Amino acid sequence: MSKLRVAVVGVGHLGQHHARIAASAPDAILSAVVDPDPTRGPEIAAKFKAPWAASLDEVLAEVDAVQIAAPTGFHHALGLQALKAGKHVLMEKPLAATLDEGSALLKALAQARLATPGIVAQVGHLERFNPAVTALRERGFKPRFLEAVRVSPFPARSLEVDVVMDVMIHDLDLLRALVGRPVIEVEAVGVPVLTPYADLVNARLKFEGGAFATVTASRVARKKERTLRAFGDKEYASLDFAAQKLEILRLVMGPDGPEVQPETADIEEGEPLRLEIEAFHAACLGQGTEGVTWEEGQEAMRVADQVQKAVAKSLAEINRA
């Protein structure tokens, strides 16, 4: 079977890794690096031995799939352009800058599939591909309450958006996937600290069916922490995203009565971004469908929008006090 011809659009902090992985993927060829920066674009293209183009329209006729890692504000226009040309699309998270733009992308995708039924459109929520998350989902764990923490020191990038769209959206998508039900109620508080946008946010989510979750995201912490705790019926899971470690504790009957029995899952470590991109390539080649759909990406944005509105309301109340 022929390899998938891929263009990577946007080769900044994350996009350069898209190019690296596409260049070495078993089922793909990096056919083009697209970036308007006349210094950065050629530099990354040369590094991975691919042609450089300043704009996507220069290479669309020569590729089968597009991996979009450009800034979020460009997602809508680039996605529409790729769909109009009948190309498969992997869009980095978030799907779009606004809910309206996300809805427009979904509408365009539906139209594109009428002309090209096999078009694959996925969103880059890479924590779904973290081996520790995969291990938890394979166990059929049914959470009743979850607590997600994703904090880090102040970054030097992605400061044009708040911490919800930059960081928390990873967990908003993942929590919905783990619970398997939509979010029906959101409460949140947050504060700007070092930027004009909320840099620290805590949210409480209620899911259809009764499950609850608390989510904390911060980019003004002293150290990096990316963890998830999930509580079910007589069992508890503790997950470390960075270490790719999963520990399950279960209540069992021992010789002297009930006791908590710990189990550390045997996990084969892997790079989540590589796993995500190679799954996208496989889906484009008709070899699988694993991936986060645009519909799921839009749902994550819907919840993120609710969190942002709740944060704005809480800030308004603080400012009036």
PDB file of C-alpha atoms in Angstrom:
ATOM      1  CA  MET A   1       0.000   0.000   0.000  1.00  0.00           C
ATOM      2  CA  SER A   2       1.306   3.495  -0.865  1.00  0.00           C
ATOM      3  CA  LYS A   3       2.405   5.689   2.000  1.00  0.00           C
ATOM      4  CA  LEU A   4       0.334   8.696   3.039  1.00  0.00           C
ATOM      5  CA  ARG A   5       1.683  11.999   1.733  1.00  0.00           C
ATOM      6  CA  VAL A   6       1.517  14.504   4.600  1.00  0.00           C
ATOM      7  CA  ALA A   7       1.891  18.258   4.914  1.00  0.00           C
ATOM      8  CA  VAL A   8       2.577  19.726   8.360  1.00  0.00           C
ATOM      9  CA  VAL A   9       1.250  23.276   8.695  1.00  0.00           C
ATOM     10  CA  GLY A  10       2.875  25.418  11.374  1.00  0.00           C
ATOM     11  CA  VAL A  11       6.229  24.326  12.792  1.00  0.00           C
ATOM     12  CA  GLY A  12       6.444  26.225  16.044  1.00  0.00           C
ATOM     13  CA  HIS A  13       6.981  24.559  19.431  1.00  0.00           C
ATOM     14  CA  LEU A  14       4.566  21.683  18.793  1.00  0.00           C
ATOM     15  CA  GLY A  15       4.498  21.694  14.998  1.00  0.00           C
ATOM     16  CA  GLN A  16       8.195  20.845  14.789  1.00  0.00           C
ATOM     17  CA  HIS A  17       7.395  17.574  16.548  1.00  0.00           C
ATOM     18  CA  HIS A  18       4.571  16.906  14.098  1.00  0.00           C
ATOM     19  CA  ALA A  19       7.165  17.251  11.334  1.00  0.00           C
ATOM     20  CA  ARG A  20       9.667  15.027  13.157  1.00  0.00           C
ATOM     21  CA  ILE A  21       7.135  12.258  13.665  1.00  0.00           C
ATOM     22  CA  ALA A  22       5.644  12.496  10.170  1.00  0.00           C
ATOM     23  CA  ALA A  23       9.162  12.276   8.702  1.00  0.00           C
ATOM     24  CA  SER A  24       9.858   9.005  10.523  1.00  0.00           C
ATOM     25  CA  ALA A  25       6.362   7.447  10.584  1.00  0.00           C
ATOM     26  CA  PRO A  26       6.145   3.981   9.007  1.00  0.00           C
ATOM     27  CA  ASP A  27       3.006   4.717   6.964  1.00  0.00           C
ATOM     28  CA  ALA A  28       3.695   8.301   5.872  1.00  0.00           C
ATOM     29  CA  ILE A  29       6.000  10.586   3.942  1.00  0.00           C
ATOM     30  CA  LEU A  30       6.553  14.176   5.022  1.00  0.00           C
ATOM     31  CA  SER A  31       5.824  15.770   1.653  1.00  0.00           C
ATOM     32  CA  ALA A  32       5.805  19.406   2.786  1.00  0.00           C
ATOM     33  CA  VAL A  33       6.514  21.718   5.700  1.00  0.00           C
ATOM     34  CA  VAL A  34       4.246  24.777   5.532  1.00  0.00           C
ATOM     35  CA  ASP A  35       5.045  27.893   7.546  1.00  0.00           C
ATOM     36  CA  PRO A  36       4.964  31.569   6.530  1.00  0.00           C
ATOM     37  CA  ASP A  37       8.128  32.345   8.505  1.00  0.00           C
ATOM     38  CA  PRO A  38      10.929  32.482   5.878  1.00  0.00           C
ATOM     39  CA  THR A  39      13.502  31.512   8.488  1.00  0.00           C
ATOM     40  CA  ARG A  40      11.725  28.937  10.635  1.00  0.00           C
ATOM     41  CA  GLY A  41       9.937  27.141   7.791  1.00  0.00           C
ATOM     42  CA  PRO A  42      13.023  26.330   5.674  1.00  0.00           C
ATOM     43  CA  GLU A  43      15.008  25.454   8.813  1.00  0.00           C
ATOM     44  CA  ILE A  44      12.573  22.749   9.937  1.00  0.00           C
ATOM     45  CA  ALA A  45      11.996  21.553   6.367  1.00  0.00           C
ATOM     46  CA  ALA A  46      15.727  21.077   5.843  1.00  0.00           C
ATOM     47  CA  LYS A  47      16.092  19.334   9.199  1.00  0.00           C
ATOM     48  CA  PHE A  48      13.577  16.674   8.151  1.00  0.00           C
ATOM     49  CA  LYS A  49      14.504  16.642   4.455  1.00  0.00           C
ATOM     50  CA  ALA A  50      11.187  17.958   3.139  1.00  0.00           C
ATOM     51  CA  PRO A  51      10.194  20.803   0.785  1.00  0.00           C
ATOM     52  CA  TRP A  52       9.144  24.099   2.358  1.00  0.00           C
ATOM     53  CA  ALA A  53       6.149  26.193   1.330  1.00  0.00           C
ATOM     54  CA  ALA A  54       4.970  29.513   2.719  1.00  0.00           C
ATOM     55  CA  SER A  55       1.266  28.684   2.264  1.00  0.00           C
ATOM     56  CA  LEU A  56      -0.912  25.597   2.210  1.00  0.00           C
ATOM     57  CA  ASP A  57      -2.382  26.226  -1.246  1.00  0.00           C
ATOM     58  CA  GLU A  58       1.089  25.714  -2.744  1.00  0.00           C
ATOM     59  CA  VAL A  59       1.156  22.026  -1.749  1.00  0.00           C
ATOM     60  CA  LEU A  60      -2.454  20.846  -1.420  1.00  0.00           C
ATOM     61  CA  ALA A  61      -2.440  19.125  -4.811  1.00  0.00           C
ATOM     62  CA  GLU A  62       0.600  17.091  -3.808  1.00  0.00           C
ATOM     63  CA  VAL A  63      -0.565  15.658  -0.445  1.00  0.00           C
ATOM     64  CA  ASP A  64      -3.216  13.311   0.926  1.00  0.00           C
ATOM     65  CA  ALA A  65      -3.416  14.618   4.496  1.00  0.00           C
ATOM     66  CA  VAL A  66      -2.753  17.803   6.435  1.00  0.00           C
ATOM     67  CA  GLN A  67      -1.577  18.068  10.044  1.00  0.00           C
ATOM     68  CA  ILE A  68      -2.435  21.558  11.281  1.00  0.00           C
ATOM     69  CA  ALA A  69      -0.315  22.810  14.187  1.00  0.00           C
ATOM     70  CA  ALA A  70      -0.626  26.511  13.389  1.00  0.00           C
ATOM     71  CA  PRO A  71      -1.883  28.981  16.055  1.00  0.00           C
ATOM     72  CA  THR A  72      -5.536  28.448  16.968  1.00  0.00           C
ATOM     73  CA  GLY A  73      -6.692  31.599  15.200  1.00  0.00           C
ATOM     74  CA  PHE A  74      -5.772  30.008  11.853  1.00  0.00           C
ATOM     75  CA  HIS A  75      -7.509  26.647  12.444  1.00  0.00           C
ATOM     76  CA  HIS A  76     -10.823  27.646  10.910  1.00  0.00           C
ATOM     77  CA  ALA A  77      -9.443  28.973   7.616  1.00  0.00           C
ATOM     78  CA  LEU A  78      -6.855  26.201   7.208  1.00  0.00           C
ATOM     79  CA  GLY A  79      -9.388  23.481   8.034  1.00  0.00           C
ATOM     80  CA  LEU A  80     -11.874  24.814   5.489  1.00  0.00           C
ATOM     81  CA  GLN A  81      -9.111  25.004   2.877  1.00  0.00           C
ATOM     82  CA  ALA A  82      -8.023  21.413   3.446  1.00  0.00           C
ATOM     83  CA  LEU A  83     -11.586  20.072   3.446  1.00  0.00           C
ATOM     84  CA  LYS A  84     -12.460  21.902   0.239  1.00  0.00           C
ATOM     85  CA  ALA A  85      -9.529  20.108  -1.393  1.00  0.00           C
ATOM     86  CA  GLY A  86     -10.751  16.737  -0.070  1.00  0.00           C
ATOM     87  CA  LYS A  87      -7.822  16.158   2.299  1.00  0.00           C
ATOM     88  CA  HIS A  88      -7.696  14.261   5.588  1.00  0.00           C
ATOM     89  CA  VAL A  89      -7.089  16.633   8.527  1.00  0.00           C
ATOM     90  CA  LEU A  90      -5.502  16.272  11.953  1.00  0.00           C
ATOM     91  CA  MET A  91      -6.192  19.557  13.763  1.00  0.00           C
ATOM     92  CA  GLU A  92      -4.230  20.373  16.889  1.00  0.00           C
ATOM     93  CA  LYS A  93      -6.356  21.213  19.910  1.00  0.00           C
ATOM     94  CA  PRO A  94      -8.492  23.185  20.299  1.00  0.00           C
ATOM     95  CA  LEU A  95     -10.521  22.506  17.180  1.00  0.00           C
ATOM     96  CA  ALA A  96     -11.063  26.231  16.570  1.00  0.00           C
ATOM     97  CA  ALA A  97     -10.840  29.615  18.247  1.00  0.00           C
ATOM     98  CA  THR A  98     -14.598  29.867  18.904  1.00  0.00           C
ATOM     99  CA  LEU A  99     -17.644  27.622  19.064  1.00  0.00           C
ATOM    100  CA  ASP A 100     -19.043  29.266  15.943  1.00  0.00           C
ATOM    101  CA  GLU A 101     -15.867  28.498  14.010  1.00  0.00           C
ATOM    102  CA  GLY A 102     -15.968  24.912  15.309  1.00  0.00           C
ATOM    103  CA  SER A 103     -19.569  24.572  14.126  1.00  0.00           C
ATOM    104  CA  ALA A 104     -18.577  25.927  10.712  1.00  0.00           C
ATOM    105  CA  LEU A 105     -15.819  23.309  10.475  1.00  0.00           C
ATOM    106  CA  LEU A 106     -18.272  20.522  11.340  1.00  0.00           C
ATOM    107  CA  LYS A 107     -20.693  21.772   8.695  1.00  0.00           C
ATOM    108  CA  ALA A 108     -17.902  21.882   6.115  1.00  0.00           C
ATOM    109  CA  LEU A 109     -16.825  18.373   7.109  1.00  0.00           C
ATOM    110  CA  ALA A 110     -20.340  17.036   6.550  1.00  0.00           C
ATOM    111  CA  GLN A 111     -20.379  18.611   3.096  1.00  0.00           C
ATOM    112  CA  ALA A 112     -16.914  17.307   2.266  1.00  0.00           C
ATOM    113  CA  ARG A 113     -17.922  13.769   3.186  1.00  0.00           C
ATOM    114  CA  LEU A 114     -20.714  13.891   0.616  1.00  0.00           C
ATOM    115  CA  ALA A 115     -18.063  14.320  -2.069  1.00  0.00           C
ATOM    116  CA  THR A 116     -15.351  12.230  -0.383  1.00  0.00           C
ATOM    117  CA  PRO A 117     -16.938   9.751   2.066  1.00  0.00           C
ATOM    118  CA  GLY A 118     -13.607   8.485   3.427  1.00  0.00           C
ATOM    119  CA  ILE A 119     -12.290  11.828   4.716  1.00  0.00           C
ATOM    120  CA  VAL A 120     -10.758  11.494   8.197  1.00  0.00           C
ATOM    121  CA  ALA A 121     -10.940  14.503  10.540  1.00  0.00           C
ATOM    122  CA  GLN A 122      -9.403  14.222  14.010  1.00  0.00           C
ATOM    123  CA  VAL A 123      -8.371  16.588  16.818  1.00  0.00           C
ATOM    124  CA  GLY A 124      -5.063  16.459  18.660  1.00  0.00           C
ATOM    125  CA  HIS A 125      -6.142  15.729  22.220  1.00  0.00           C
ATOM    126  CA  LEU A 126      -3.001  13.677  22.792  1.00  0.00           C
ATOM    127  CA  GLU A 127      -3.666  12.644  26.403  1.00  0.00           C
ATOM    128  CA  ARG A 128      -6.186  10.154  25.017  1.00  0.00           C
ATOM    129  CA  PHE A 129      -3.095   8.341  23.674  1.00  0.00           C
ATOM    130  CA  ASN A 130      -1.121   8.398  26.915  1.00  0.00           C
ATOM    131  CA  PRO A 131      -0.339   4.717  27.660  1.00  0.00           C
ATOM    132  CA  ALA A 132      -1.477   5.164  31.273  1.00  0.00           C
ATOM    133  CA  VAL A 133      -4.859   6.458  30.076  1.00  0.00           C
ATOM    134  CA  THR A 134      -5.119   3.577  27.620  1.00  0.00           C
ATOM    135  CA  ALA A 135      -4.432   1.118  30.454  1.00  0.00           C
ATOM    136  CA  LEU A 136      -7.141   2.703  32.610  1.00  0.00           C
ATOM    137  CA  ARG A 137      -9.730   2.633  29.821  1.00  0.00           C
ATOM    138  CA  GLU A 138      -8.909  -0.975  28.935  1.00  0.00           C
ATOM    139  CA  ARG A 139      -9.748  -1.977  32.511  1.00  0.00           C
ATOM    140  CA  GLY A 140     -13.302  -0.710  32.053  1.00  0.00           C
ATOM    141  CA  PHE A 141     -12.954   1.583  35.072  1.00  0.00           C
ATOM    142  CA  LYS A 142     -16.266   3.334  35.805  1.00  0.00           C
ATOM    143  CA  PRO A 143     -15.544   6.594  37.675  1.00  0.00           C
ATOM    144  CA  ARG A 144     -18.011   8.273  39.993  1.00  0.00           C
ATOM    145  CA  PHE A 145     -15.760  11.139  40.998  1.00  0.00           C
ATOM    146  CA  LEU A 146     -12.588  12.429  39.334  1.00  0.00           C
ATOM    147  CA  GLU A 147      -9.951  14.990  40.249  1.00  0.00           C
ATOM    148  CA  ALA A 148      -7.597  16.314  37.555  1.00  0.00           C
ATOM    149  CA  VAL A 149      -4.628  18.615  38.200  1.00  0.00           C
ATOM    150  CA  ARG A 150      -2.544  20.135  35.389  1.00  0.00           C
ATOM    151  CA  VAL A 151      -0.196  22.871  36.588  1.00  0.00           C
ATOM    152  CA  SER A 152       3.206  24.181  35.508  1.00  0.00           C
ATOM    153  CA  PRO A 153       5.538  27.174  35.865  1.00  0.00           C
ATOM    154  CA  PHE A 154       4.876  30.239  33.726  1.00  0.00           C
ATOM    155  CA  PRO A 155       5.507  29.431  30.048  1.00  0.00           C
ATOM    156  CA  ALA A 156       6.873  31.620  27.294  1.00  0.00           C
ATOM    157  CA  ARG A 157       4.216  30.668  24.745  1.00  0.00           C
ATOM    158  CA  SER A 158       0.438  30.354  24.190  1.00  0.00           C
ATOM    159  CA  LEU A 159      -0.122  33.547  26.165  1.00  0.00           C
ATOM    160  CA  GLU A 160      -2.742  34.829  23.712  1.00  0.00           C
ATOM    161  CA  VAL A 161      -5.339  32.519  25.320  1.00  0.00           C
ATOM    162  CA  ASP A 162      -6.340  31.722  28.891  1.00  0.00           C
ATOM    163  CA  VAL A 163      -5.299  28.608  30.778  1.00  0.00           C
ATOM    164  CA  VAL A 164      -8.641  26.948  29.968  1.00  0.00           C
ATOM    165  CA  MET A 165      -8.033  26.738  26.208  1.00  0.00           C
ATOM    166  CA  ASP A 166      -4.283  26.343  26.592  1.00  0.00           C
ATOM    167  CA  VAL A 167      -4.119  23.670  29.291  1.00  0.00           C
ATOM    168  CA  MET A 168      -7.409  22.637  30.913  1.00  0.00           C
ATOM    169  CA  ILE A 169      -9.027  21.557  27.643  1.00  0.00           C
ATOM    170  CA  HIS A 170      -6.848  18.419  27.706  1.00  0.00           C
ATOM    171  CA  ASP A 171      -8.615  17.262  30.855  1.00  0.00           C
ATOM    172  CA  LEU A 172     -12.065  18.472  29.846  1.00  0.00           C
ATOM    173  CA  ASP A 173     -11.899  16.163  26.826  1.00  0.00           C
ATOM    174  CA  LEU A 174     -10.386  13.275  28.754  1.00  0.00           C
ATOM    175  CA  LEU A 175     -12.854  13.412  31.647  1.00  0.00           C
ATOM    176  CA  ARG A 176     -15.802  13.313  29.262  1.00  0.00           C
ATOM    177  CA  ALA A 177     -14.261  10.328  27.487  1.00  0.00           C
ATOM    178  CA  LEU A 178     -13.671   8.464  30.769  1.00  0.00           C
ATOM    179  CA  VAL A 179     -17.162   9.123  32.128  1.00  0.00           C
ATOM    180  CA  GLY A 180     -18.811   8.518  28.754  1.00  0.00           C
ATOM    181  CA  ARG A 181     -21.553  11.061  29.424  1.00  0.00           C
ATOM    182  CA  PRO A 182     -21.968  14.756  28.539  1.00  0.00           C
ATOM    183  CA  VAL A 183     -21.290  17.562  31.014  1.00  0.00           C
ATOM    184  CA  ILE A 184     -24.562  19.149  32.148  1.00  0.00           C
ATOM    185  CA  GLU A 185     -23.448  21.641  34.789  1.00  0.00           C
ATOM    186  CA  VAL A 186     -20.319  23.765  35.275  1.00  0.00           C
ATOM    187  CA  GLU A 187     -19.080  25.950  38.123  1.00  0.00           C
ATOM    188  CA  ALA A 188     -15.691  27.649  37.960  1.00  0.00           C
ATOM    189  CA  VAL A 189     -13.478  30.329  39.466  1.00  0.00           C
ATOM    190  CA  GLY A 190     -10.255  31.745  38.102  1.00  0.00           C
ATOM    191  CA  VAL A 191      -7.914  34.710  38.209  1.00  0.00           C
ATOM    192  CA  PRO A 192      -5.458  36.458  35.902  1.00  0.00           C
ATOM    193  CA  VAL A 193      -2.042  36.620  37.577  1.00  0.00           C
ATOM    194  CA  LEU A 194       0.693  37.343  35.043  1.00  0.00           C
ATOM    195  CA  THR A 195      -1.361  37.882  31.874  1.00  0.00           C
ATOM    196  CA  PRO A 196      -4.649  39.661  31.050  1.00  0.00           C
ATOM    197  CA  TYR A 197      -6.299  36.229  30.900  1.00  0.00           C
ATOM    198  CA  ALA A 198      -7.112  33.664  33.600  1.00  0.00           C
ATOM    199  CA  ASP A 199      -3.855  31.926  34.524  1.00  0.00           C
ATOM    200  CA  LEU A 200      -5.325  29.815  37.340  1.00  0.00           C
ATOM    201  CA  VAL A 201      -8.730  28.120  37.077  1.00  0.00           C
ATOM    202  CA  ASN A 202     -10.604  25.578  39.163  1.00  0.00           C
ATOM    203  CA  ALA A 203     -13.785  24.040  37.764  1.00  0.00           C
ATOM    204  CA  ARG A 204     -16.415  21.628  39.031  1.00  0.00           C
ATOM    205  CA  LEU A 205     -18.247  19.517  36.464  1.00  0.00           C
ATOM    206  CA  LYS A 206     -21.432  17.503  36.807  1.00  0.00           C
ATOM    207  CA  PHE A 207     -22.067  14.800  34.216  1.00  0.00           C
ATOM    208  CA  GLU A 208     -25.286  13.296  32.998  1.00  0.00           C
ATOM    209  CA  GLY A 209     -25.791  10.196  35.135  1.00  0.00           C
ATOM    210  CA  GLY A 210     -24.460  11.761  38.344  1.00  0.00           C
ATOM    211  CA  ALA A 211     -20.657  11.601  38.113  1.00  0.00           C
ATOM    212  CA  PHE A 212     -18.671  14.649  39.268  1.00  0.00           C
ATOM    213  CA  ALA A 213     -15.188  16.006  38.589  1.00  0.00           C
ATOM    214  CA  THR A 214     -12.989  18.827  39.784  1.00  0.00           C
ATOM    215  CA  VAL A 215     -10.353  20.231  37.435  1.00  0.00           C
ATOM    216  CA  THR A 216      -7.480  22.551  38.295  1.00  0.00           C
ATOM    217  CA  ALA A 217      -5.275  24.181  35.672  1.00  0.00           C
ATOM    218  CA  SER A 218      -2.521  26.691  36.348  1.00  0.00           C
ATOM    219  CA  ARG A 219       0.445  28.169  34.506  1.00  0.00           C
ATOM    220  CA  VAL A 220       1.745  29.994  37.570  1.00  0.00           C
ATOM    221  CA  ALA A 221       2.743  27.006  39.708  1.00  0.00           C
ATOM    222  CA  ARG A 222       6.184  26.405  41.215  1.00  0.00           C
ATOM    223  CA  LYS A 223       6.500  22.953  39.637  1.00  0.00           C
ATOM    224  CA  LYS A 224       4.881  20.824  36.958  1.00  0.00           C
ATOM    225  CA  GLU A 225       2.157  18.339  37.924  1.00  0.00           C
ATOM    226  CA  ARG A 226      -0.163  16.416  35.596  1.00  0.00           C
ATOM    227  CA  THR A 227      -2.217  13.917  37.542  1.00  0.00           C
ATOM    228  CA  LEU A 228      -5.647  12.323  37.628  1.00  0.00           C
ATOM    229  CA  ARG A 229      -7.409  10.539  40.448  1.00  0.00           C
ATOM    230  CA  ALA A 230     -10.572   8.589  39.745  1.00  0.00           C
ATOM    231  CA  PHE A 231     -12.868   6.959  42.292  1.00  0.00           C
ATOM    232  CA  GLY A 232     -15.271   4.146  41.424  1.00  0.00           C
ATOM    233  CA  ASP A 233     -17.135   1.376  43.213  1.00  0.00           C
ATOM    234  CA  LYS A 234     -14.682  -0.117  45.735  1.00  0.00           C
ATOM    235  CA  GLU A 235     -11.716   0.992  43.631  1.00  0.00           C
ATOM    236  CA  TYR A 236      -9.520   4.022  43.153  1.00  0.00           C
ATOM    237  CA  ALA A 237      -7.106   4.902  40.343  1.00  0.00           C
ATOM    238  CA  SER A 238      -4.146   7.267  40.499  1.00  0.00           C
ATOM    239  CA  LEU A 239      -2.591   8.308  37.189  1.00  0.00           C
ATOM    240  CA  ASP A 240       0.579  10.321  36.508  1.00  0.00           C
ATOM    241  CA  PHE A 241       0.570  11.562  32.907  1.00  0.00           C
ATOM    242  CA  ALA A 242       4.240  12.557  32.751  1.00  0.00           C
ATOM    243  CA  ALA A 243       5.557   9.353  34.332  1.00  0.00           C
ATOM    244  CA  GLN A 244       2.962   7.251  32.450  1.00  0.00           C
ATOM    245  CA  LYS A 245       2.203   5.453  35.690  1.00  0.00           C
ATOM    246  CA  LEU A 246      -1.130   3.986  36.778  1.00  0.00           C
ATOM    247  CA  GLU A 247      -1.896   2.566  40.214  1.00  0.00           C
ATOM    248  CA  ILE A 248      -5.189   0.898  41.069  1.00  0.00           C
ATOM    249  CA  LEU A 249      -6.311   0.317  44.655  1.00  0.00           C
ATOM    250  CA  ARG A 250      -9.208  -2.075  45.278  1.00  0.00           C
ATOM    251  CA  LEU A 251     -11.171  -3.100  48.328  1.00  0.00           C
ATOM    252  CA  VAL A 252     -10.983  -6.894  48.592  1.00  0.00           C
ATOM    253  CA  MET A 253     -11.756  -9.484  51.247  1.00  0.00           C
ATOM    254  CA  GLY A 254      -8.529 -10.661  52.853  1.00  0.00           C
ATOM    255  CA  PRO A 255      -8.028 -13.427  55.434  1.00  0.00           C
ATOM    256  CA  ASP A 256      -8.675 -10.939  58.244  1.00  0.00           C
ATOM    257  CA  GLY A 257     -11.466  -9.004  56.576  1.00  0.00           C
ATOM    258  CA  PRO A 258     -11.654  -6.155  54.053  1.00  0.00           C
ATOM    259  CA  GLU A 259      -8.339  -4.702  52.911  1.00  0.00           C
ATOM    260  CA  VAL A 260      -7.110  -2.297  50.248  1.00  0.00           C
ATOM    261  CA  GLN A 261      -4.994  -4.057  47.662  1.00  0.00           C
ATOM    262  CA  PRO A 262      -2.715  -1.927  45.431  1.00  0.00           C
ATOM    263  CA  GLU A 263      -1.797  -2.835  41.868  1.00  0.00           C
ATOM    264  CA  THR A 264       0.634  -0.965  39.619  1.00  0.00           C
ATOM    265  CA  ALA A 265      -0.281  -1.465  35.972  1.00  0.00           C
ATOM    266  CA  ASP A 266       2.357  -2.871  33.645  1.00  0.00           C
ATOM    267  CA  ILE A 267       2.602  -0.135  30.999  1.00  0.00           C
ATOM    268  CA  GLU A 268       4.654  -0.033  27.838  1.00  0.00           C
ATOM    269  CA  GLU A 269       5.759   3.585  27.621  1.00  0.00           C
ATOM    270  CA  GLY A 270       5.295   5.521  24.405  1.00  0.00           C
ATOM    271  CA  GLU A 271       5.229   9.083  23.100  1.00  0.00           C
ATOM    272  CA  PRO A 272       1.540  10.126  23.107  1.00  0.00           C
ATOM    273  CA  LEU A 273       2.001  12.532  20.186  1.00  0.00           C
ATOM    274  CA  ARG A 274       3.598   9.826  18.044  1.00  0.00           C
ATOM    275  CA  LEU A 275       0.865   7.344  18.951  1.00  0.00           C
ATOM    276  CA  GLU A 276      -1.785   9.922  18.063  1.00  0.00           C
ATOM    277  CA  ILE A 277      -0.222  10.895  14.721  1.00  0.00           C
ATOM    278  CA  GLU A 278       0.439   7.320  13.629  1.00  0.00           C
ATOM    279  CA  ALA A 279      -3.156   6.393  14.531  1.00  0.00           C
ATOM    280  CA  PHE A 280      -4.296   9.269  12.313  1.00  0.00           C
ATOM    281  CA  HIS A 281      -2.145   8.004   9.451  1.00  0.00           C
ATOM    282  CA  ALA A 282      -3.558   4.501   9.874  1.00  0.00           C
ATOM    283  CA  ALA A 283      -7.124   5.836   9.824  1.00  0.00           C
ATOM    284  CA  CYS A 284      -6.414   7.788   6.620  1.00  0.00           C
ATOM    285  CA  LEU A 285      -5.145   4.581   5.010  1.00  0.00           C
ATOM    286  CA  GLY A 286      -8.259   2.680   6.066  1.00  0.00           C
ATOM    287  CA  GLN A 287      -6.430   0.660   8.700  1.00  0.00           C
ATOM    288  CA  GLY A 288      -8.259   1.927  11.774  1.00  0.00           C
ATOM    289  CA  THR A 289     -10.509   4.656  13.121  1.00  0.00           C
ATOM    290  CA  GLU A 290      -8.993   5.347  16.543  1.00  0.00           C
ATOM    291  CA  GLY A 291      -8.782   9.067  17.279  1.00  0.00           C
ATOM    292  CA  VAL A 292     -10.631  12.050  18.703  1.00  0.00           C
ATOM    293  CA  THR A 293     -13.319  13.180  16.266  1.00  0.00           C
ATOM    294  CA  TRP A 294     -14.102  16.790  15.404  1.00  0.00           C
ATOM    295  CA  GLU A 295     -17.468  16.295  17.096  1.00  0.00           C
ATOM    296  CA  GLU A 296     -15.651  15.359  20.319  1.00  0.00           C
ATOM    297  CA  GLY A 297     -13.292  18.303  19.876  1.00  0.00           C
ATOM    298  CA  GLN A 298     -16.289  20.623  19.565  1.00  0.00           C
ATOM    299  CA  GLU A 299     -17.796  19.125  22.737  1.00  0.00           C
ATOM    300  CA  ALA A 300     -14.544  19.813  24.635  1.00  0.00           C
ATOM    301  CA  MET A 301     -14.734  23.404  23.377  1.00  0.00           C
ATOM    302  CA  ARG A 302     -18.366  23.662  24.498  1.00  0.00           C
ATOM    303  CA  VAL A 303     -17.402  22.703  28.051  1.00  0.00           C
ATOM    304  CA  ALA A 304     -14.361  24.993  27.940  1.00  0.00           C
ATOM    305  CA  ASP A 305     -16.648  27.842  26.879  1.00  0.00           C
ATOM    306  CA  GLN A 306     -18.899  27.160  29.878  1.00  0.00           C
ATOM    307  CA  VAL A 307     -15.866  27.193  32.173  1.00  0.00           C
ATOM    308  CA  GLN A 308     -14.693  30.507  30.694  1.00  0.00           C
ATOM    309  CA  LYS A 309     -18.135  32.081  31.170  1.00  0.00           C
ATOM    310  CA  ALA A 310     -18.280  30.870  34.787  1.00  0.00           C
ATOM    311  CA  VAL A 311     -14.803  32.316  35.416  1.00  0.00           C
ATOM    312  CA  ALA A 312     -15.851  35.646  33.893  1.00  0.00           C
ATOM    313  CA  LYS A 313     -18.909  35.725  36.143  1.00  0.00           C
ATOM    314  CA  SER A 314     -16.844  35.006  39.261  1.00  0.00           C
ATOM    315  CA  LEU A 315     -14.311  37.715  38.335  1.00  0.00           C
ATOM    316  CA  ALA A 316     -17.106  40.221  37.812  1.00  0.00           C
ATOM    317  CA  GLU A 317     -18.428  39.438  41.301  1.00  0.00           C
ATOM    318  CA  ILE A 318     -14.948  39.889  42.792  1.00  0.00           C
ATOM    319  CA  ASN A 319     -14.474  43.206  41.023  1.00  0.00           C
ATOM    320  CA  ARG A 320     -17.842  44.484  42.313  1.00  0.00           C
ATOM    321  CA  ALA A 321     -17.004  43.560  45.911  1.00  0.00           C
TER     322      ALA A 321
END
